CSV table of C-alpha atoms and ligand atoms in Angstrom, one decimal:
chain,number,residue,atom,x,y,z
A,1,UNK,CA,27.7,9.8,-74.8
A,2,UNK,CA,24.7,11.7,-73.5
A,3,UNK,CA,21.2,10.8,-72.2
A,4,UNK,CA,19.7,12.7,-75.3
A,5,UNK,CA,21.6,10.4,-77.6
A,6,UNK,CA,19.9,7.4,-76.0
A,7,UNK,CA,16.5,8.8,-77.2
A,8,UNK,CA,15.3,10.4,-74.0
A,9,UNK,CA,13.3,13.6,-74.1
A,10,UNK,CA,14.5,16.9,-72.8
A,11,UNK,CA,12.5,17.1,-69.5
A,12,UNK,CA,13.9,13.7,-68.4
A,13,UNK,CA,17.4,14.6,-69.4
A,14,UNK,CA,17.1,17.9,-67.5
A,15,UNK,CA,15.8,16.1,-64.3
A,16,UNK,CA,18.6,13.5,-64.6
A,17,UNK,CA,21.2,16.3,-64.8
A,18,UNK,CA,19.7,17.9,-61.7
A,19,UNK,CA,20.2,14.6,-59.9
A,20,UNK,CA,23.9,14.6,-61.0
A,21,UNK,CA,23.3,12.1,-63.8
A,22,UNK,CA,25.2,13.6,-66.7
A,23,UNK,CA,26.8,10.7,-68.5
A,24,UNK,CA,24.9,7.4,-68.7
A,25,UNK,CA,26.5,4.5,-66.8
A,26,UNK,CA,27.1,1.3,-68.9
A,27,UNK,CA,23.9,-0.3,-67.8
A,28,UNK,CA,21.9,2.8,-68.7
A,29,UNK,CA,23.6,3.1,-72.1
A,30,UNK,CA,22.9,-0.5,-72.9
A,31,UNK,CA,19.3,-0.7,-71.5
A,32,UNK,CA,17.6,2.6,-72.2
A,33,UNK,CA,17.3,2.5,-76.0
A,34,UNK,CA,16.0,-1.1,-75.9
A,35,UNK,CA,13.5,-0.3,-73.2
A,36,UNK,CA,12.2,2.7,-75.1
A,37,UNK,CA,11.8,0.4,-78.1
A,38,UNK,CA,9.5,-1.9,-76.1
A,39,UNK,CA,12.0,-4.8,-75.8
A,40,UNK,CA,12.0,-7.1,-72.8
A,41,UNK,CA,15.2,-7.0,-70.8
A,42,UNK,CA,17.2,-9.3,-68.6
A,43,UNK,CA,19.8,-7.2,-66.7
A,44,UNK,CA,22.6,-8.4,-64.5
A,45,UNK,CA,24.5,-5.4,-63.1
A,46,UNK,CA,26.5,-4.7,-60.1
A,47,UNK,CA,25.1,-2.9,-57.1
A,48,UNK,CA,25.5,0.8,-57.6
A,49,UNK,CA,25.6,0.5,-61.4
A,50,UNK,CA,22.7,2.9,-61.8
A,51,UNK,CA,20.0,0.4,-62.7
A,52,UNK,CA,17.2,2.3,-61.0
A,53,UNK,CA,17.6,5.2,-63.5
A,54,UNK,CA,18.2,2.7,-66.2
A,55,UNK,CA,14.6,1.5,-65.9
A,56,UNK,CA,13.0,4.7,-64.4
A,57,UNK,CA,13.9,7.0,-67.3
A,58,UNK,CA,12.5,5.0,-70.2
A,59,UNK,CA,9.6,3.8,-68.1
A,60,UNK,CA,8.5,7.5,-67.6
A,61,UNK,CA,9.0,8.3,-71.3
A,62,UNK,CA,6.9,5.3,-72.4
A,63,UNK,CA,4.1,6.4,-70.0
A,64,UNK,CA,4.1,9.8,-71.7
A,65,UNK,CA,3.7,8.2,-75.1
A,66,UNK,CA,1.0,5.8,-74.0
A,67,UNK,CA,-2.6,6.9,-74.0
A,68,UNK,CA,-3.4,7.6,-70.3
A,69,UNK,CA,-6.8,6.3,-69.6
A,70,UNK,CA,-9.3,8.2,-67.6
A,71,UNK,CA,-9.3,5.3,-65.1
A,72,UNK,CA,-5.8,6.1,-64.0
A,73,UNK,CA,-5.1,2.4,-63.5
A,74,UNK,CA,-1.5,1.6,-63.1
A,75,UNK,CA,0.3,1.2,-66.4
A,76,UNK,CA,3.6,0.5,-64.9
A,77,UNK,CA,4.4,-1.8,-61.9
A,78,UNK,CA,7.7,-1.9,-60.2
A,79,UNK,CA,8.1,-4.9,-57.8
A,80,UNK,CA,10.9,-4.7,-55.2
A,81,UNK,CA,11.8,-6.9,-52.2
A,82,UNK,CA,12.0,-4.4,-49.4
A,83,UNK,CA,10.4,-1.3,-48.0
A,84,UNK,CA,13.6,0.6,-48.3
A,85,UNK,CA,14.0,-0.2,-52.0
A,86,UNK,CA,10.4,0.7,-52.6
A,87,UNK,CA,10.9,4.1,-51.0
A,88,UNK,CA,14.1,4.6,-52.9
A,89,UNK,CA,12.8,3.7,-56.3
A,90,UNK,CA,9.7,5.8,-55.7
A,91,UNK,CA,11.9,8.8,-54.9
A,92,UNK,CA,14.1,8.4,-58.0
A,93,UNK,CA,10.9,8.1,-60.2
A,94,UNK,CA,9.4,11.2,-58.7
A,95,UNK,CA,12.6,13.2,-59.0
A,96,UNK,CA,13.1,12.2,-62.6
A,97,UNK,CA,9.4,12.9,-63.5
A,98,UNK,CA,9.4,16.4,-62.1
A,99,UNK,CA,9.7,18.3,-65.4
A,100,UNK,CA,7.4,16.1,-67.5
A,101,UNK,CA,4.4,17.9,-69.0
A,102,UNK,CA,2.1,15.2,-67.9
A,103,UNK,CA,3.5,14.2,-64.5
A,104,UNK,CA,2.3,10.7,-63.7
A,105,UNK,CA,1.0,9.9,-60.3
A,106,UNK,CA,3.4,7.5,-58.5
A,107,UNK,CA,2.3,5.4,-55.6
A,108,UNK,CA,4.7,3.6,-53.3
A,109,UNK,CA,3.2,0.8,-51.2
A,110,UNK,CA,4.9,-1.6,-48.8
A,111,UNK,CA,4.1,-3.7,-45.8
A,112,UNK,CA,4.9,-3.1,-42.1
A,113,UNK,CA,2.9,0.1,-41.9
A,114,UNK,CA,-0.8,0.8,-41.7
A,115,UNK,CA,-2.6,0.0,-45.0
A,116,UNK,CA,-5.2,2.7,-44.7
A,117,UNK,CA,-3.2,5.7,-45.8
A,118,UNK,CA,-2.0,3.7,-48.7
A,119,UNK,CA,-5.6,2.9,-49.7
A,120,UNK,CA,-6.5,6.6,-49.4
A,121,UNK,CA,-3.4,7.5,-51.5
A,122,UNK,CA,-4.6,5.2,-54.3
A,123,UNK,CA,-8.1,6.7,-54.4
A,124,UNK,CA,-7.3,9.1,-57.2
A,125,UNK,CA,-5.5,6.4,-59.1
A,126,UNK,CA,-1.8,6.1,-60.0
A,127,UNK,CA,-0.1,5.4,-63.3
A,128,UNK,CA,3.0,4.0,-61.6
A,129,UNK,CA,3.0,1.7,-58.6
A,130,UNK,CA,6.1,0.7,-56.8
A,131,UNK,CA,5.4,-2.1,-54.4
A,132,UNK,CA,6.5,-5.1,-52.3
A,133,UNK,CA,4.5,-8.1,-53.4
A,134,UNK,CA,2.6,-8.9,-50.2
A,135,UNK,CA,1.2,-5.5,-49.6
A,136,UNK,CA,0.3,-5.1,-53.3
A,137,UNK,CA,-1.8,-8.3,-53.1
A,138,UNK,CA,-3.5,-7.0,-49.9
A,139,UNK,CA,-4.4,-3.8,-51.7
A,140,UNK,CA,-5.8,-5.7,-54.7
A,141,UNK,CA,-7.9,-7.9,-52.4
A,142,UNK,CA,-9.3,-4.7,-50.9
A,143,UNK,CA,-10.1,-3.3,-54.3
A,144,UNK,CA,-7.8,-0.4,-53.8
A,145,UNK,CA,-6.3,-1.0,-57.2
A,146,UNK,CA,-6.5,-3.2,-60.2
A,147,UNK,CA,-3.6,-4.6,-62.2
A,148,UNK,CA,-5.3,-5.4,-65.5
A,149,UNK,CA,-4.0,-2.2,-67.1
A,150,UNK,CA,-0.3,-2.9,-66.5
A,151,UNK,CA,1.7,-2.8,-69.7
A,152,UNK,CA,5.2,-2.5,-68.2
A,153,UNK,CA,6.5,-4.7,-65.3
A,154,UNK,CA,9.8,-4.2,-63.6
A,155,UNK,CA,11.2,-6.8,-61.2
A,156,UNK,CA,14.1,-5.2,-59.3
A,157,UNK,CA,16.5,-7.4,-57.3
A,158,UNK,CA,14.7,-10.5,-58.4
A,159,UNK,CA,17.2,-12.7,-56.6
A,160,UNK,CA,16.4,-11.0,-53.4
A,161,UNK,CA,12.6,-11.3,-54.0
A,162,UNK,CA,13.1,-15.1,-54.2
A,163,UNK,CA,15.5,-15.2,-51.3
A,164,UNK,CA,13.0,-13.5,-49.1
A,165,UNK,CA,10.4,-16.1,-49.9
A,166,UNK,CA,8.2,-14.0,-52.2
A,167,UNK,CA,7.9,-16.7,-54.9
A,168,UNK,CA,4.3,-17.4,-54.1
A,169,UNK,CA,3.2,-13.8,-53.9
A,170,UNK,CA,5.1,-13.1,-57.1
A,171,UNK,CA,3.3,-15.9,-58.9
A,172,UNK,CA,-0.1,-14.5,-57.7
A,173,UNK,CA,0.8,-11.0,-58.8
A,174,UNK,CA,1.9,-12.2,-62.2
A,175,UNK,CA,-1.4,-14.0,-62.7
A,176,UNK,CA,-3.2,-10.7,-62.3
A,177,UNK,CA,-1.3,-8.9,-65.0
A,178,UNK,CA,-2.5,-8.8,-68.6
A,179,UNK,CA,-0.4,-11.2,-70.7
A,180,UNK,CA,0.7,-8.6,-73.3
A,181,UNK,CA,3.2,-6.4,-71.6
A,182,UNK,CA,6.9,-5.4,-71.5
A,183,UNK,CA,9.0,-7.0,-68.8
A,184,UNK,CA,12.2,-5.7,-67.3
A,185,UNK,CA,14.0,-8.1,-65.0
A,186,UNK,CA,17.0,-7.0,-62.9
A,187,UNK,CA,19.0,-9.2,-60.6
A,188,UNK,CA,22.4,-9.1,-59.1
A,189,UNK,CA,22.9,-12.7,-59.9
A,190,UNK,CA,21.2,-15.4,-61.9
A,191,UNK,CA,21.3,-18.7,-60.0
A,192,UNK,CA,19.0,-21.4,-61.5
A,193,UNK,CA,15.8,-20.5,-59.7
A,194,UNK,CA,16.1,-16.8,-60.8
A,195,UNK,CA,17.0,-17.8,-64.3
A,196,UNK,CA,14.0,-20.1,-64.5
A,197,UNK,CA,11.7,-17.2,-63.4
A,198,UNK,CA,13.4,-14.9,-66.0
A,199,UNK,CA,13.0,-17.4,-68.8
A,200,UNK,CA,9.3,-18.0,-67.9
A,201,UNK,CA,8.6,-14.2,-67.9
A,202,UNK,CA,10.6,-12.7,-70.6
A,203,UNK,CA,9.9,-12.8,-74.4
A,204,UNK,CA,13.0,-12.6,-76.6
A,205,UNK,CA,14.8,-10.4,-74.0
A,206,UNK,CA,17.9,-8.2,-74.6
A,207,UNK,CA,20.5,-9.5,-72.1
A,208,UNK,CA,22.5,-6.8,-70.5
A,209,UNK,CA,25.3,-8.1,-68.5
A,210,UNK,CA,27.6,-5.5,-67.2
A,211,UNK,CA,30.8,-6.8,-65.6
A,212,UNK,CA,32.6,-4.2,-63.6
A,213,UNK,CA,34.9,-2.4,-66.0
A,214,UNK,CA,38.6,-2.7,-65.2
A,215,UNK,CA,39.5,0.5,-63.4
A,216,UNK,CA,35.8,1.3,-62.8
A,217,UNK,CA,35.0,-1.3,-60.2
A,218,UNK,CA,34.4,0.4,-56.9
A,219,UNK,CA,37.6,1.1,-55.2
A,220,UNK,CA,37.0,-0.9,-52.0
A,221,UNK,CA,40.1,-1.6,-49.8
A,222,UNK,CA,39.5,-4.8,-47.9
A,223,UNK,CA,41.2,-5.5,-44.5
A,224,UNK,CA,41.1,-8.4,-42.1
A,225,UNK,CA,41.9,-7.6,-38.5
A,226,UNK,CA,42.4,-10.5,-36.1
A,227,UNK,CA,41.0,-9.9,-32.6
A,228,UNK,CA,39.6,-11.9,-29.7
A,229,UNK,CA,35.8,-12.2,-30.2
A,230,UNK,CA,35.0,-10.6,-26.8
A,231,UNK,CA,37.1,-7.5,-27.6
A,232,UNK,CA,35.4,-6.6,-30.9
A,233,UNK,CA,33.2,-3.8,-29.4
A,234,UNK,CA,36.2,-2.2,-27.8
A,235,UNK,CA,38.2,-2.5,-31.0
A,236,UNK,CA,35.4,-0.9,-32.9
A,237,UNK,CA,35.3,2.0,-30.5
A,238,UNK,CA,39.1,2.3,-30.7
A,239,UNK,CA,39.0,2.4,-34.6
A,240,UNK,CA,36.3,5.0,-34.7
A,241,UNK,CA,38.4,7.3,-32.6
A,242,UNK,CA,41.8,6.3,-33.9
A,243,UNK,CA,40.9,6.4,-37.6
A,244,UNK,CA,38.5,9.3,-37.3
A,245,UNK,CA,35.7,7.3,-39.0
A,246,UNK,CA,32.8,9.8,-39.5
A,247,UNK,CA,30.3,7.1,-40.6
A,248,UNK,CA,30.4,3.4,-40.7
A,249,UNK,CA,27.9,0.6,-41.3
A,250,UNK,CA,28.6,-2.3,-39.0
A,251,UNK,CA,27.2,-5.8,-39.7
A,252,UNK,CA,26.4,-8.3,-36.9
A,253,UNK,CA,24.7,-11.7,-37.0
A,254,UNK,CA,21.6,-11.0,-35.0
A,255,UNK,CA,19.2,-8.2,-34.1
A,256,UNK,CA,20.0,-8.8,-30.4
A,257,UNK,CA,23.7,-8.3,-31.1
A,258,UNK,CA,22.9,-5.1,-33.0
A,259,UNK,CA,21.0,-3.7,-30.1
A,260,UNK,CA,23.6,-4.8,-27.6
A,261,UNK,CA,26.6,-3.4,-29.5
A,262,UNK,CA,24.8,-0.2,-30.3
A,263,UNK,CA,23.9,0.4,-26.7
A,264,UNK,CA,27.4,-0.3,-25.4
A,265,UNK,CA,29.0,2.0,-27.9
A,266,UNK,CA,26.4,4.7,-27.3
A,267,UNK,CA,27.2,4.5,-23.6
A,268,UNK,CA,30.9,4.8,-24.4
A,269,UNK,CA,30.3,8.1,-26.2
A,270,UNK,CA,29.9,7.0,-29.8
A,271,UNK,CA,26.8,8.0,-31.7
A,272,UNK,CA,25.7,4.4,-32.6
A,273,UNK,CA,22.3,3.0,-33.2
A,274,UNK,CA,20.8,-0.3,-34.3
A,275,UNK,CA,18.9,-0.8,-37.6
A,276,UNK,CA,17.0,-4.1,-38.1
A,277,UNK,CA,13.7,-5.7,-38.9
A,278,UNK,CA,12.2,-5.4,-35.4
A,279,UNK,CA,12.1,-1.6,-35.7
A,280,UNK,CA,8.9,0.0,-36.9
A,281,UNK,CA,8.9,1.3,-40.5
A,282,UNK,CA,8.9,4.8,-39.1
A,283,UNK,CA,12.0,4.1,-37.0
A,284,UNK,CA,13.8,2.5,-39.8
A,285,UNK,CA,13.2,5.4,-42.2
A,286,UNK,CA,14.3,7.8,-39.4
A,287,UNK,CA,17.5,5.9,-38.7
A,288,UNK,CA,18.5,5.9,-42.4
A,289,UNK,CA,17.6,9.6,-42.9
A,290,UNK,CA,19.6,10.5,-39.8
A,291,UNK,CA,22.5,8.3,-40.9
A,292,UNK,CA,22.6,10.1,-44.3
A,293,UNK,CA,22.4,13.4,-42.5
A,294,UNK,CA,25.4,12.4,-40.4
A,295,UNK,CA,23.6,12.3,-37.1
A,296,UNK,CA,24.9,8.8,-36.4
A,297,UNK,CA,28.5,7.7,-36.6
A,298,UNK,CA,27.8,4.0,-36.5
A,299,UNK,CA,24.7,2.1,-37.6
A,300,UNK,CA,24.8,-1.5,-36.4
A,301,UNK,CA,22.7,-3.8,-38.6
A,302,UNK,CA,22.0,-7.3,-39.7
A,303,UNK,CA,22.0,-8.4,-43.3
A,304,UNK,CA,18.7,-6.4,-43.7
A,305,UNK,CA,20.9,-3.5,-44.9
A,306,UNK,CA,23.3,-5.6,-47.0
A,307,UNK,CA,21.5,-5.1,-50.2
A,308,UNK,CA,19.9,-2.4,-52.1
A,309,UNK,CA,20.2,0.5,-49.6
A,310,UNK,CA,22.0,3.4,-51.2
A,311,UNK,CA,23.8,5.6,-48.8
A,312,UNK,CA,26.0,7.9,-50.9
A,313,UNK,CA,29.5,8.5,-49.5
A,314,UNK,CA,29.5,5.7,-47.0
A,315,UNK,CA,33.2,5.4,-46.4
A,316,UNK,CA,33.4,2.3,-44.1
A,317,UNK,CA,31.7,-1.0,-43.7
A,318,UNK,CA,32.7,-3.3,-40.8
A,319,UNK,CA,32.0,-7.0,-40.6
A,320,UNK,CA,31.8,-7.3,-36.8
A,321,UNK,CA,30.4,-10.8,-37.4
A,322,UNK,CA,31.2,-12.4,-40.7
A,323,UNK,CA,28.3,-13.1,-43.0
A,324,UNK,CA,27.3,-16.8,-43.2
A,325,UNK,CA,27.4,-16.8,-47.0
A,326,UNK,CA,30.3,-15.6,-49.2
A,327,UNK,CA,27.7,-14.0,-51.5
A,328,UNK,CA,26.6,-11.8,-48.6
A,329,UNK,CA,30.2,-10.7,-48.1
A,330,UNK,CA,30.0,-9.1,-51.5
A,331,UNK,CA,26.7,-7.4,-50.9
A,332,UNK,CA,27.8,-6.1,-47.5
A,333,UNK,CA,31.1,-4.6,-48.8
A,334,UNK,CA,29.2,-3.2,-51.8
A,335,UNK,CA,27.5,-0.7,-49.4
A,336,UNK,CA,30.7,1.3,-49.6
A,337,UNK,CA,32.7,2.5,-52.6
A,338,UNK,CA,29.5,3.3,-54.6
A,339,UNK,CA,29.2,5.6,-57.6
A,340,UNK,CA,32.9,6.0,-58.1
A,341,UNK,CA,33.8,6.7,-54.5
A,342,UNK,CA,36.4,4.9,-52.5
A,343,UNK,CA,35.6,2.7,-49.5
A,344,UNK,CA,37.0,0.6,-46.8
A,345,UNK,CA,35.7,-2.8,-45.8
A,346,UNK,CA,37.1,-4.2,-42.5
A,347,UNK,CA,36.4,-7.7,-41.3
A,348,UNK,CA,37.0,-8.8,-37.7
A,349,UNK,CA,38.4,-12.3,-37.7
A,350,UNK,CA,38.5,-14.1,-34.4
A,351,UNK,CA,40.0,-17.5,-33.6
A,352,UNK,CA,36.6,-19.2,-34.1
A,353,UNK,CA,35.8,-17.4,-37.3
A,354,UNK,CA,39.2,-17.8,-39.0
A,355,UNK,CA,38.2,-21.0,-40.8
A,356,UNK,CA,35.0,-19.4,-42.1
A,357,UNK,CA,36.8,-16.3,-43.3
A,358,UNK,CA,39.3,-18.6,-45.2
A,359,UNK,CA,36.2,-20.1,-47.0
A,360,UNK,CA,34.9,-16.6,-47.9
A,361,UNK,CA,38.4,-15.6,-49.2
A,362,UNK,CA,38.5,-18.8,-51.3
A,363,UNK,CA,35.1,-18.3,-52.8
A,364,UNK,CA,36.0,-14.6,-53.6
A,365,UNK,CA,39.5,-15.3,-54.9
A,366,UNK,CA,40.9,-13.2,-52.1
A,367,UNK,CA,43.8,-13.5,-49.8
A,368,UNK,CA,44.0,-10.7,-47.3
A,369,UNK,CA,46.9,-10.3,-44.9
A,370,UNK,CA,45.8,-10.7,-41.3
A,371,UNK,CA,46.4,-7.4,-39.5
A,372,UNK,CA,46.6,-6.7,-35.8
A,373,UNK,CA,45.8,-3.5,-34.0
A,374,UNK,CA,48.3,-2.6,-31.2
A,375,UNK,CA,46.6,-3.3,-27.8
A,376,UNK,CA,44.1,-5.7,-29.4
A,377,UNK,CA,46.4,-8.6,-30.4
A,378,UNK,CA,44.5,-11.8,-30.2
A,379,UNK,CA,45.3,-14.3,-27.5
A,380,UNK,CA,42.9,-17.1,-28.4
A,381,UNK,CA,44.5,-19.9,-30.4
A,382,UNK,CA,43.1,-20.3,-33.9
A,383,UNK,CA,41.5,-23.7,-34.5
A,384,UNK,CA,41.2,-24.5,-38.1
A,385,UNK,CA,39.7,-27.8,-38.8
A,386,UNK,CA,41.5,-30.0,-41.3
A,387,UNK,CA,40.6,-29.4,-44.9
A,388,UNK,CA,37.4,-31.2,-45.7
A,389,UNK,CA,37.5,-30.9,-49.5
A,390,UNK,CA,34.8,-28.9,-51.2
A,391,UNK,CA,31.9,-27.7,-49.0
A,392,UNK,CA,32.8,-26.9,-45.4
A,393,UNK,CA,30.2,-24.2,-45.1
A,394,UNK,CA,29.9,-22.9,-41.6
A,395,UNK,CA,26.9,-24.4,-39.9
A,396,UNK,CA,27.1,-27.6,-42.0
A,397,UNK,CA,27.0,-30.7,-39.9
A,398,UNK,CA,30.2,-32.8,-40.2
A,399,UNK,CA,29.6,-35.8,-42.4
A,400,UNK,CA,30.7,-39.3,-41.4
A,401,UNK,CA,33.8,-38.8,-43.6
A,402,UNK,CA,34.6,-35.5,-41.9
A,403,UNK,CA,34.4,-37.3,-38.5
A,404,UNK,CA,36.7,-40.1,-39.6
A,405,UNK,CA,39.2,-37.6,-41.1
A,406,UNK,CA,39.1,-35.6,-37.8
A,407,UNK,CA,39.6,-38.8,-35.8
A,408,UNK,CA,42.5,-39.8,-38.0
A,409,UNK,CA,44.1,-36.4,-37.7
A,410,UNK,CA,43.7,-36.4,-34.0
A,411,UNK,CA,45.3,-39.9,-33.8
A,412,UNK,CA,48.2,-38.8,-36.0
A,413,UNK,CA,48.8,-35.7,-33.8
A,414,UNK,CA,48.9,-37.8,-30.5
A,415,UNK,CA,52.4,-38.6,-29.3
A,416,UNK,CA,53.1,-42.2,-30.2
A,417,UNK,CA,51.4,-44.7,-27.9
B,1,AMP,P1,21.5,2.2,-58.3
B,1,AMP,O1,22.5,1.2,-58.9
B,1,AMP,O2,20.3,2.5,-59.1
B,1,AMP,O3,21.2,1.9,-56.9
B,1,AMP,O4,22.4,3.6,-58.3
B,1,AMP,C1,23.5,3.8,-57.5
B,1,AMP,C2,23.9,5.3,-57.4
B,1,AMP,O5,24.5,5.7,-58.6
B,1,AMP,C3,22.9,6.3,-57.0
B,1,AMP,O6,23.4,7.0,-56.0
B,1,AMP,C4,22.7,7.1,-58.3
B,1,AMP,O7,22.3,8.5,-57.9
B,1,AMP,C5,24.0,7.0,-58.9
B,1,AMP,N1,23.9,7.2,-60.4
B,1,AMP,C6,23.0,6.5,-61.2
B,1,AMP,N2,23.2,6.8,-62.5
B,1,AMP,C7,24.3,7.7,-62.5
B,1,AMP,C8,25.0,8.4,-63.6
B,1,AMP,N3,24.6,8.3,-64.9
B,1,AMP,N4,26.0,9.2,-63.2
B,1,AMP,C9,26.3,9.4,-61.9
B,1,AMP,N5,25.7,8.7,-60.9
B,1,AMP,C10,24.7,7.9,-61.2
C-alpha cells in the first residue's frame, strides 16, 4: 500500500517520503481516507504507531482544498497536553507541508515561555495552530487570535490532557469553536472520563483501534534486576560501562532525585543530566536536542518524559524508581523500541519495591525472572506483605481488614505461646 492510494496528493507524498515515511502504518492506512472524507475519528493507537502523520497529512490536504480566507484565522487547531508534544507536532506539520503549493502558516504555542513572541508570531495570522490549552486561552483573551474559523479540531493524547488537569481549559476552548467542524480524537487509552469526552465531541465517528500486530509490536526486552536501594546509582554507572550503553533514559520518582542522581553520575564521569518540569522551556528543549545528538549518555527524568516524546533510536530505558501506576510502566518502556527498532527496559527492584513490582507484573500479565549483577547482589531481606486480594496499590492505606489479616499472619508466624 502507498500513501498515494490513500488519496493524498503528490506534494504530501513526496514530503512524507523525505521523512522516511514510505509505507503507511496501520493507523495511517485506516485513518487517512476517512479524515480526507471529512469524517470524525476516534483513534486508539499505541505510542509510536505514527498517529501524528495520520492526522497531519490529511489535515494539510483539507486545508489546501478549503477556501483560505483573507483573515488567515486558524482553520485547524491541534490541542496537545505538553510543550514537547506541541513542538513535535508543529515540526511534523511543517516538514510535511514543505512542498505544498500554498504552504499554510503553522503557529506553535505553549506555556512556560514568554507570551510576547508568540503574540508577535500570530500577527500575520496562521491557518494551523498547535497549542496547549492554557496558553491558547491566554492568547485568545489577549485578542492575539480568534477560534471562530476552526473547521478541524485534533485532540492528541486526550487521556493525558485530562490527566494533567486540562479538563476545564478544554471545555473553555471547545466553547469558543464553531459547532460545525470535523473532530479527530486520539488517545492511548479510553477510560470512562476520556470516552465520555469523546462521545460528547464526536459525531458518528469512525473508530480506529489498532492493537499491536503480532510480530510488529515493538521488540522491547524487559529485565528486572534486584539490587539494594542505596546501590542503584552505582549499579547504573556499572551497567553503562559494562554494557556499553550509548544512550539511556532513566526514570526516577522525583525532580530532586533526578538532580541528585544526574549530579552523582556526572561527577563519576558519565555524561548524565536531569530533565524535569523545573527546568525552563529553553533548558528542556536543549536537553532533548542534545540527547538526540548523543551529547548525553543518560537523561534522568520523572514521568514528564514518559509519554509522547519521540526520541528515535533510544535503545535503553531504566526504571531506577518504579512508576506508581502500572499504566505508567507501559508508557515508560514505550520510549524505547519505537518505529520497529529493538529496545531494552530494565527495572531496578529493591527489597522495598518488590511487592509493588509484583503488582505491576500482575497488571501487565508479565512474569520476569529476577536477575542479579555480580558485585551488586542484594543484601536487604524482601518483605512482601501478605496478599490483600484485589487492590494493594502502593500508597494505599491499609484497610481495617488488611490490618486484621496482617495481625493474624503475625500471630500465626509467632512461635507457639
Ligand atoms: P508517532 O506515533 O506519531 O509519535 O510516530 C512515531 C514515529 O514513527 C516517528 O518517529 C515517525 O517518524 C515514525 N513514523 C510515522 N509514520 C511512519 C511510516 N509510515 N513509516 C515509518 N516510520 C513512520
